[in-house]
CSV table of C-alpha atoms in Angstrom, one decimal:
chain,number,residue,atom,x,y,z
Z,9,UNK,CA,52.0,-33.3,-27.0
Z,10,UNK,CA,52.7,-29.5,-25.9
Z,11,UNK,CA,56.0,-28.1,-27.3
Z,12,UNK,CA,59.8,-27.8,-25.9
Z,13,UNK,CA,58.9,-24.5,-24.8
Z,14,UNK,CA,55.8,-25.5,-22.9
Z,15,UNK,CA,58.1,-28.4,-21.2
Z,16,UNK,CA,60.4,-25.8,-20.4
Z,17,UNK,CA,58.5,-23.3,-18.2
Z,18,UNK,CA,57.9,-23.7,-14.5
Z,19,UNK,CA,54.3,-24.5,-13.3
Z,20,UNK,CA,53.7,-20.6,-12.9
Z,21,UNK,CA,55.1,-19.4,-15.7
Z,22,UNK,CA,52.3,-22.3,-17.3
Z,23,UNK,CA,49.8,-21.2,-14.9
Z,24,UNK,CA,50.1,-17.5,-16.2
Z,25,UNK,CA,49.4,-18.0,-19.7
Z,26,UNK,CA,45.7,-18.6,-18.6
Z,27,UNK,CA,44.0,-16.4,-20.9
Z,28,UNK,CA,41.3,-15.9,-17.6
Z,29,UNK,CA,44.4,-14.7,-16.0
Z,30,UNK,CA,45.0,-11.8,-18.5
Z,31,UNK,CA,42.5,-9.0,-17.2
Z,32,UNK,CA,43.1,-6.5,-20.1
Z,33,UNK,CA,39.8,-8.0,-21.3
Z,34,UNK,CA,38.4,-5.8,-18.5
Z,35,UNK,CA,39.1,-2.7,-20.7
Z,36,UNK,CA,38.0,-3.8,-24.1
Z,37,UNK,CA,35.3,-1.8,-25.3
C,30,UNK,CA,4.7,9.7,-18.9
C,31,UNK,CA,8.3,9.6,-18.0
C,32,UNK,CA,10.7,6.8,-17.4
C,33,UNK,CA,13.8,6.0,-15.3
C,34,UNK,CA,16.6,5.2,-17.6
C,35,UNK,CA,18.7,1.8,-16.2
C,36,UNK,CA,21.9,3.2,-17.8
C,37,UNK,CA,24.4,4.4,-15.2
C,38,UNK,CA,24.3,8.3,-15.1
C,39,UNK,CA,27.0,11.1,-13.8
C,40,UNK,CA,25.2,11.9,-11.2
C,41,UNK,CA,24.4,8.5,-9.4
C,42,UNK,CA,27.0,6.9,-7.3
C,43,UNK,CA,27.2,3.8,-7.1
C,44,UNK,CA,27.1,1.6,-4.1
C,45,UNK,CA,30.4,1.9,-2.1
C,46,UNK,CA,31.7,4.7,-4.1
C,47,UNK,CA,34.9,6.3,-2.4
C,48,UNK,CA,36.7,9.6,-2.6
C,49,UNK,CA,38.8,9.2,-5.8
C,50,UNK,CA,41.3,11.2,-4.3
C,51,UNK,CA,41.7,8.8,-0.9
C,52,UNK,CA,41.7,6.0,-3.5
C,53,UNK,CA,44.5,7.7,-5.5
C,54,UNK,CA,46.4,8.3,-2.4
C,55,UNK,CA,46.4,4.8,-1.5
C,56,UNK,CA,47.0,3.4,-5.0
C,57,UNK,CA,49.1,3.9,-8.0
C,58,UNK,CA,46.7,5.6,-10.0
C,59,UNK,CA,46.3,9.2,-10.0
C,60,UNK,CA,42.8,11.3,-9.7
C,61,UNK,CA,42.2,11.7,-13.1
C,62,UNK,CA,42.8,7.7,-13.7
C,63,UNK,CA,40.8,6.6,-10.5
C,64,UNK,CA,38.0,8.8,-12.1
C,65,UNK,CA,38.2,7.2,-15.5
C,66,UNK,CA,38.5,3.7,-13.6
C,67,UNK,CA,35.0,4.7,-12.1
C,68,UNK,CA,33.3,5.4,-15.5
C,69,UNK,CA,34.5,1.6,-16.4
C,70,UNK,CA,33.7,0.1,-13.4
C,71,UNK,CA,29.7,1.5,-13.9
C,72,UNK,CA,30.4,0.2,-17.6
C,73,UNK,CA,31.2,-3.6,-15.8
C,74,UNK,CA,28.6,-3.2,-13.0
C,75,UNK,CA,25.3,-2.3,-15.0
C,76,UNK,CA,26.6,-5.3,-17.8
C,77,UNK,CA,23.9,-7.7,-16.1
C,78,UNK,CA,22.5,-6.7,-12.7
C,79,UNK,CA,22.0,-2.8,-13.3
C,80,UNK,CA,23.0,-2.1,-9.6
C,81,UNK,CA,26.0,-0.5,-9.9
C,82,UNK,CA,28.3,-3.7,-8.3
C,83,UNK,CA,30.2,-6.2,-9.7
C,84,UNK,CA,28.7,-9.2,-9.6
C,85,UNK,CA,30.7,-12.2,-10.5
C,86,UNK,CA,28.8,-13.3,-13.9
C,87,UNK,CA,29.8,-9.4,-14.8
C,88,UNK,CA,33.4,-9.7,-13.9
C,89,UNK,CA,33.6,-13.4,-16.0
C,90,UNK,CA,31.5,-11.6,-19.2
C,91,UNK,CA,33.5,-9.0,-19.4
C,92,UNK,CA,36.7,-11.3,-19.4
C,93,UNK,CA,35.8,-13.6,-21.7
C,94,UNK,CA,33.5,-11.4,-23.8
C,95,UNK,CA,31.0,-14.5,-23.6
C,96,UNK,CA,28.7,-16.5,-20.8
C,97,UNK,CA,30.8,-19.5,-20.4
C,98,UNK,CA,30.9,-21.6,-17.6
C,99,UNK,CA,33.0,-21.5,-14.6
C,100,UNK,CA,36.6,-20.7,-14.5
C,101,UNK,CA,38.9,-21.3,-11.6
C,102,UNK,CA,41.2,-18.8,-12.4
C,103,UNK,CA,38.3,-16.0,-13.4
C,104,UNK,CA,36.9,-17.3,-9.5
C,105,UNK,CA,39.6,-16.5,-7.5
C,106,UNK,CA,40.3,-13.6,-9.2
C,107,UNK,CA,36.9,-12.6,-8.4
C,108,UNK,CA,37.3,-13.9,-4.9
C,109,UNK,CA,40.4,-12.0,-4.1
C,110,UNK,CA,39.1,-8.6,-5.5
C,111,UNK,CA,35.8,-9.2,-3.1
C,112,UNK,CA,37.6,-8.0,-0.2
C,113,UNK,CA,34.8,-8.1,2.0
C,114,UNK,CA,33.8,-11.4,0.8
C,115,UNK,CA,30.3,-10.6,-0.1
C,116,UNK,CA,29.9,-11.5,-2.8
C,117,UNK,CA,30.2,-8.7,-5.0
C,118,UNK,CA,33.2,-6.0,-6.3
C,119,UNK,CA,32.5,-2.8,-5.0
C,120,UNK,CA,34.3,0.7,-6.3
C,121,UNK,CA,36.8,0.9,-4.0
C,122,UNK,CA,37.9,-2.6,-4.1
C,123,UNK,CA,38.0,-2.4,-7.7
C,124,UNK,CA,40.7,0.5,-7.6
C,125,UNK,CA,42.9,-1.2,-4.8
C,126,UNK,CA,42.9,-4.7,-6.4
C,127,UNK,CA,43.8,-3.4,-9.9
C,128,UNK,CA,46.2,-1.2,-8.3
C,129,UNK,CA,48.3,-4.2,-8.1
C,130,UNK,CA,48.4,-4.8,-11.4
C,131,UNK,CA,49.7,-1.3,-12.5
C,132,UNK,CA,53.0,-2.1,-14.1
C,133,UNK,CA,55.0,0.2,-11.2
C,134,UNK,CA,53.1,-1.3,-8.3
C,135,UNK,CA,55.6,-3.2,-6.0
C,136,UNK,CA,56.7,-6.8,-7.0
C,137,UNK,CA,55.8,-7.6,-3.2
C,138,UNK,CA,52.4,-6.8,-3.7
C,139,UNK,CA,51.9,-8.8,-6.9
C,140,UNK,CA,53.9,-11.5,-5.0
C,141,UNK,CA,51.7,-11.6,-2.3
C,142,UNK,CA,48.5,-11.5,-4.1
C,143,UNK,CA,49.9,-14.3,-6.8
C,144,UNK,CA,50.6,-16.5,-3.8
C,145,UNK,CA,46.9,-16.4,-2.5
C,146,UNK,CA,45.8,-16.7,-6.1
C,147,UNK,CA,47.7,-20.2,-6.1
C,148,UNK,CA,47.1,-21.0,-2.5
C,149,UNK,CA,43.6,-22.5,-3.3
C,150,UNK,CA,42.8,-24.1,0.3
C,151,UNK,CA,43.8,-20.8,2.3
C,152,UNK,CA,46.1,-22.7,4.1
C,153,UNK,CA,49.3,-20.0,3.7
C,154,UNK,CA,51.4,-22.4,1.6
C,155,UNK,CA,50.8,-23.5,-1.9
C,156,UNK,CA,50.7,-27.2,-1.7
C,157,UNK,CA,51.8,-29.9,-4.7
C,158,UNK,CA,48.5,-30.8,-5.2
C,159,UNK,CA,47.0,-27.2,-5.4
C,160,UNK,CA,50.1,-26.4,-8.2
C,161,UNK,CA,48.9,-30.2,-9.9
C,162,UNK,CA,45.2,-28.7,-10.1
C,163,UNK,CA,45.9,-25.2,-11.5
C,164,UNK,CA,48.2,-26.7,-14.3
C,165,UNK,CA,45.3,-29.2,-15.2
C,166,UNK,CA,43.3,-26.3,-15.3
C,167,UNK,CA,45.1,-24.3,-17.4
C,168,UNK,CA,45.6,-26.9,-19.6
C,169,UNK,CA,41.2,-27.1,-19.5
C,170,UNK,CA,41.1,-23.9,-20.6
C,171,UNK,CA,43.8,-23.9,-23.1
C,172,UNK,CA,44.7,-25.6,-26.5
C,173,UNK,CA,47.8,-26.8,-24.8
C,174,UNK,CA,47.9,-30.3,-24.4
C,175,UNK,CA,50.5,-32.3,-21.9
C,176,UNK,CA,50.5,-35.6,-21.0
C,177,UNK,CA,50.0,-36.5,-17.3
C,178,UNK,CA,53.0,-37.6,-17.0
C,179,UNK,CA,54.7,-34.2,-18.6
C,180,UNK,CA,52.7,-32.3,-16.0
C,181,UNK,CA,54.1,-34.0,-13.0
C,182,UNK,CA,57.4,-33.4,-14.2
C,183,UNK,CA,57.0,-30.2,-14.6
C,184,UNK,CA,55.3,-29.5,-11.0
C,185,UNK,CA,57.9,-31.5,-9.7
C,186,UNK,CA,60.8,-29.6,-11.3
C,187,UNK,CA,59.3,-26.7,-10.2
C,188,UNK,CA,58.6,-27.4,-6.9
C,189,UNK,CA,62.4,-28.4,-6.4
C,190,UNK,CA,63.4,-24.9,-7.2
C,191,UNK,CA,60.8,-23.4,-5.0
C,192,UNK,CA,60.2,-25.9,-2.4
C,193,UNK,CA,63.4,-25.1,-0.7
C,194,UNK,CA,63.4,-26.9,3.1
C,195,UNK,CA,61.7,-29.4,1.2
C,196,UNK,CA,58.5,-30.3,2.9
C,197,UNK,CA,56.4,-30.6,0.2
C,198,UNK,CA,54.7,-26.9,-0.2
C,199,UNK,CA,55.7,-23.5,-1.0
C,200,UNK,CA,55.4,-21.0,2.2
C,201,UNK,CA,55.2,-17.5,2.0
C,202,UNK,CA,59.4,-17.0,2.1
C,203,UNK,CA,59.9,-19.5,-0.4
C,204,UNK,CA,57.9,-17.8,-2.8
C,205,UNK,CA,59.3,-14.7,-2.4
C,206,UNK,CA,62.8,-16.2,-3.2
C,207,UNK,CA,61.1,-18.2,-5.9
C,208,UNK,CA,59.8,-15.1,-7.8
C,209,UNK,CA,63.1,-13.4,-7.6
C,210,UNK,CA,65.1,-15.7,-9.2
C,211,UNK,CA,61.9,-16.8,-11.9
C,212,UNK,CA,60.4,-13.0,-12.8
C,213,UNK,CA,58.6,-14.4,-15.0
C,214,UNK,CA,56.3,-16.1,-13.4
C,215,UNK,CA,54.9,-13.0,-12.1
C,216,UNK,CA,54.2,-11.8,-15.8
C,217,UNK,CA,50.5,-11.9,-15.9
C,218,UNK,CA,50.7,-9.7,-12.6
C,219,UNK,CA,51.3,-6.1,-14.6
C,220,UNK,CA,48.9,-4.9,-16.9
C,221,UNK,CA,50.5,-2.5,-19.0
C,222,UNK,CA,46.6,-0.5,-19.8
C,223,UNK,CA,47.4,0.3,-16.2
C,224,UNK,CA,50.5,2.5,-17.5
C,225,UNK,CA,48.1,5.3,-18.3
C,226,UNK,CA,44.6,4.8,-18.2
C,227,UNK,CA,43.3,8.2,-19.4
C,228,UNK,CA,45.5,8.1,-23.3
C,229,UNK,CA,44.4,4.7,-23.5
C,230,UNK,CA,41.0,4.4,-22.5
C,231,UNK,CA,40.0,8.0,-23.5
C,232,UNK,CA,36.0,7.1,-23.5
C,233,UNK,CA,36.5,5.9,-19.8
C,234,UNK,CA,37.4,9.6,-19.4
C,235,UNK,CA,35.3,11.8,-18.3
C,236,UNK,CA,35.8,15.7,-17.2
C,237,UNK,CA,37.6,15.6,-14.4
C,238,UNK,CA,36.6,17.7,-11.6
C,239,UNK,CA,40.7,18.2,-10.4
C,240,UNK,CA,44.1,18.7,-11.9
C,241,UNK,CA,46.4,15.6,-10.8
């Protein structure tokens, strides 16, 4: 399970891809 | 008979509204986008509660769009903007949290506010167990799917990178070094709508009463 990529990244660079991390949602209309 | 319309008018300020032009001058936005930054945050603060603050079941809707149940990240998001801790995002805090998103805010300052993100405790070091429970959270929220044994490896590798003296948690220092050498792991610190808020958000805009 999870791809080569995904094994590759550091736990932050993981962490970041949280989709409640991305606030651009704030400014959808 | 007449009636008093809920929906957030020009004229009515909401509840620890601030100068945009202090704001600007302590932000990276300029008038003009602190003013368009206000017409959103009435937009966010009447969603639900219809009193002009942010309350954190308005911050999370607007997010994900949707009521869905609690999020740690969307939480201390929340947390951190409510600088006052009380329970609610006002104006001003609005402006000077998402100032440190704009894409030409200083990496210390997206640094800094990444770290408390991560340091869930408050303790002033971001501990293995803290980096163990955001990863399993992600991977909660996510269609990403590693095996336990995948995720220790991974907060392990990365904790020997950062975790330079060794003692098992990442202080302030170490971080800074960390997200030098790893930029990346900063990414979902800049949010390029930030660049220019008044092109890309031209509802948001209203006249503005000064030339930046």
């Amino acid at each position: 399970p999870g791809d080569k990529s995904t094994h590759q990244m550091n736990a932050f660079q993981l962490i970041g891809m949280a989709s409640s991390l991305d606030l651009s949602g704030l400014f959808e209309e | 008979m007449g009636c008093v319309s809920s929906s957030p008018g020009r004229s009515r300020r909401a509840p620890g509204y601030e100068d945009p032009a202090v704001l600007a001058s302590q932000t990276s936005f300029t008038v003009n986008e602190v003013e368009a930054l206000y017409e959103l945050y009435k937009k966010l603060s009447y969603s639900i509660f219809k009193d002009g603050l942010i309350h954190k079941e308005e911050f999370q809707l607007a997010l994900f769009r949707t009521s869905k149940g609690p999020s740690l990240f969307a939480d201390r998001v929340f947390d951190l903007f409510d600088l006052k801790r009380n329970g609610v995002i006002e104006f001003g805090e609005f402006v000077r949290s998402l100032s440190i998103f704009h894409p030409k805010a200083p990496e210390s300052d997206k640094a800094a506010f990444a770290f408390k993100l991560y340091d869930l405790r408050g303790t002033g070091y971001i501990e293995k167990e803290e980096l163990r429970e955001l990863v399993v959270a992600l991977l909660d929220e996510s269609d990403l799917c590693l095996s336990d044994s995948a995720v220790e490896e991974i907060v392990d590798n990365t904790f020997s990178q950062a975790d330079s003296n060794g003692d098992d948690r990442i202080d302030p220092k170490e971080w800074e070094e960390f997200v030098k050498k790893n930029p990346a792991s900063l990414r979902n610190m800049s949010l390029p709508y930030l660049q220019d808020i008044t092109t890309a958000f031209p509802s948001f805009v209203m006249h503005s009463e000064v030339d930046d």
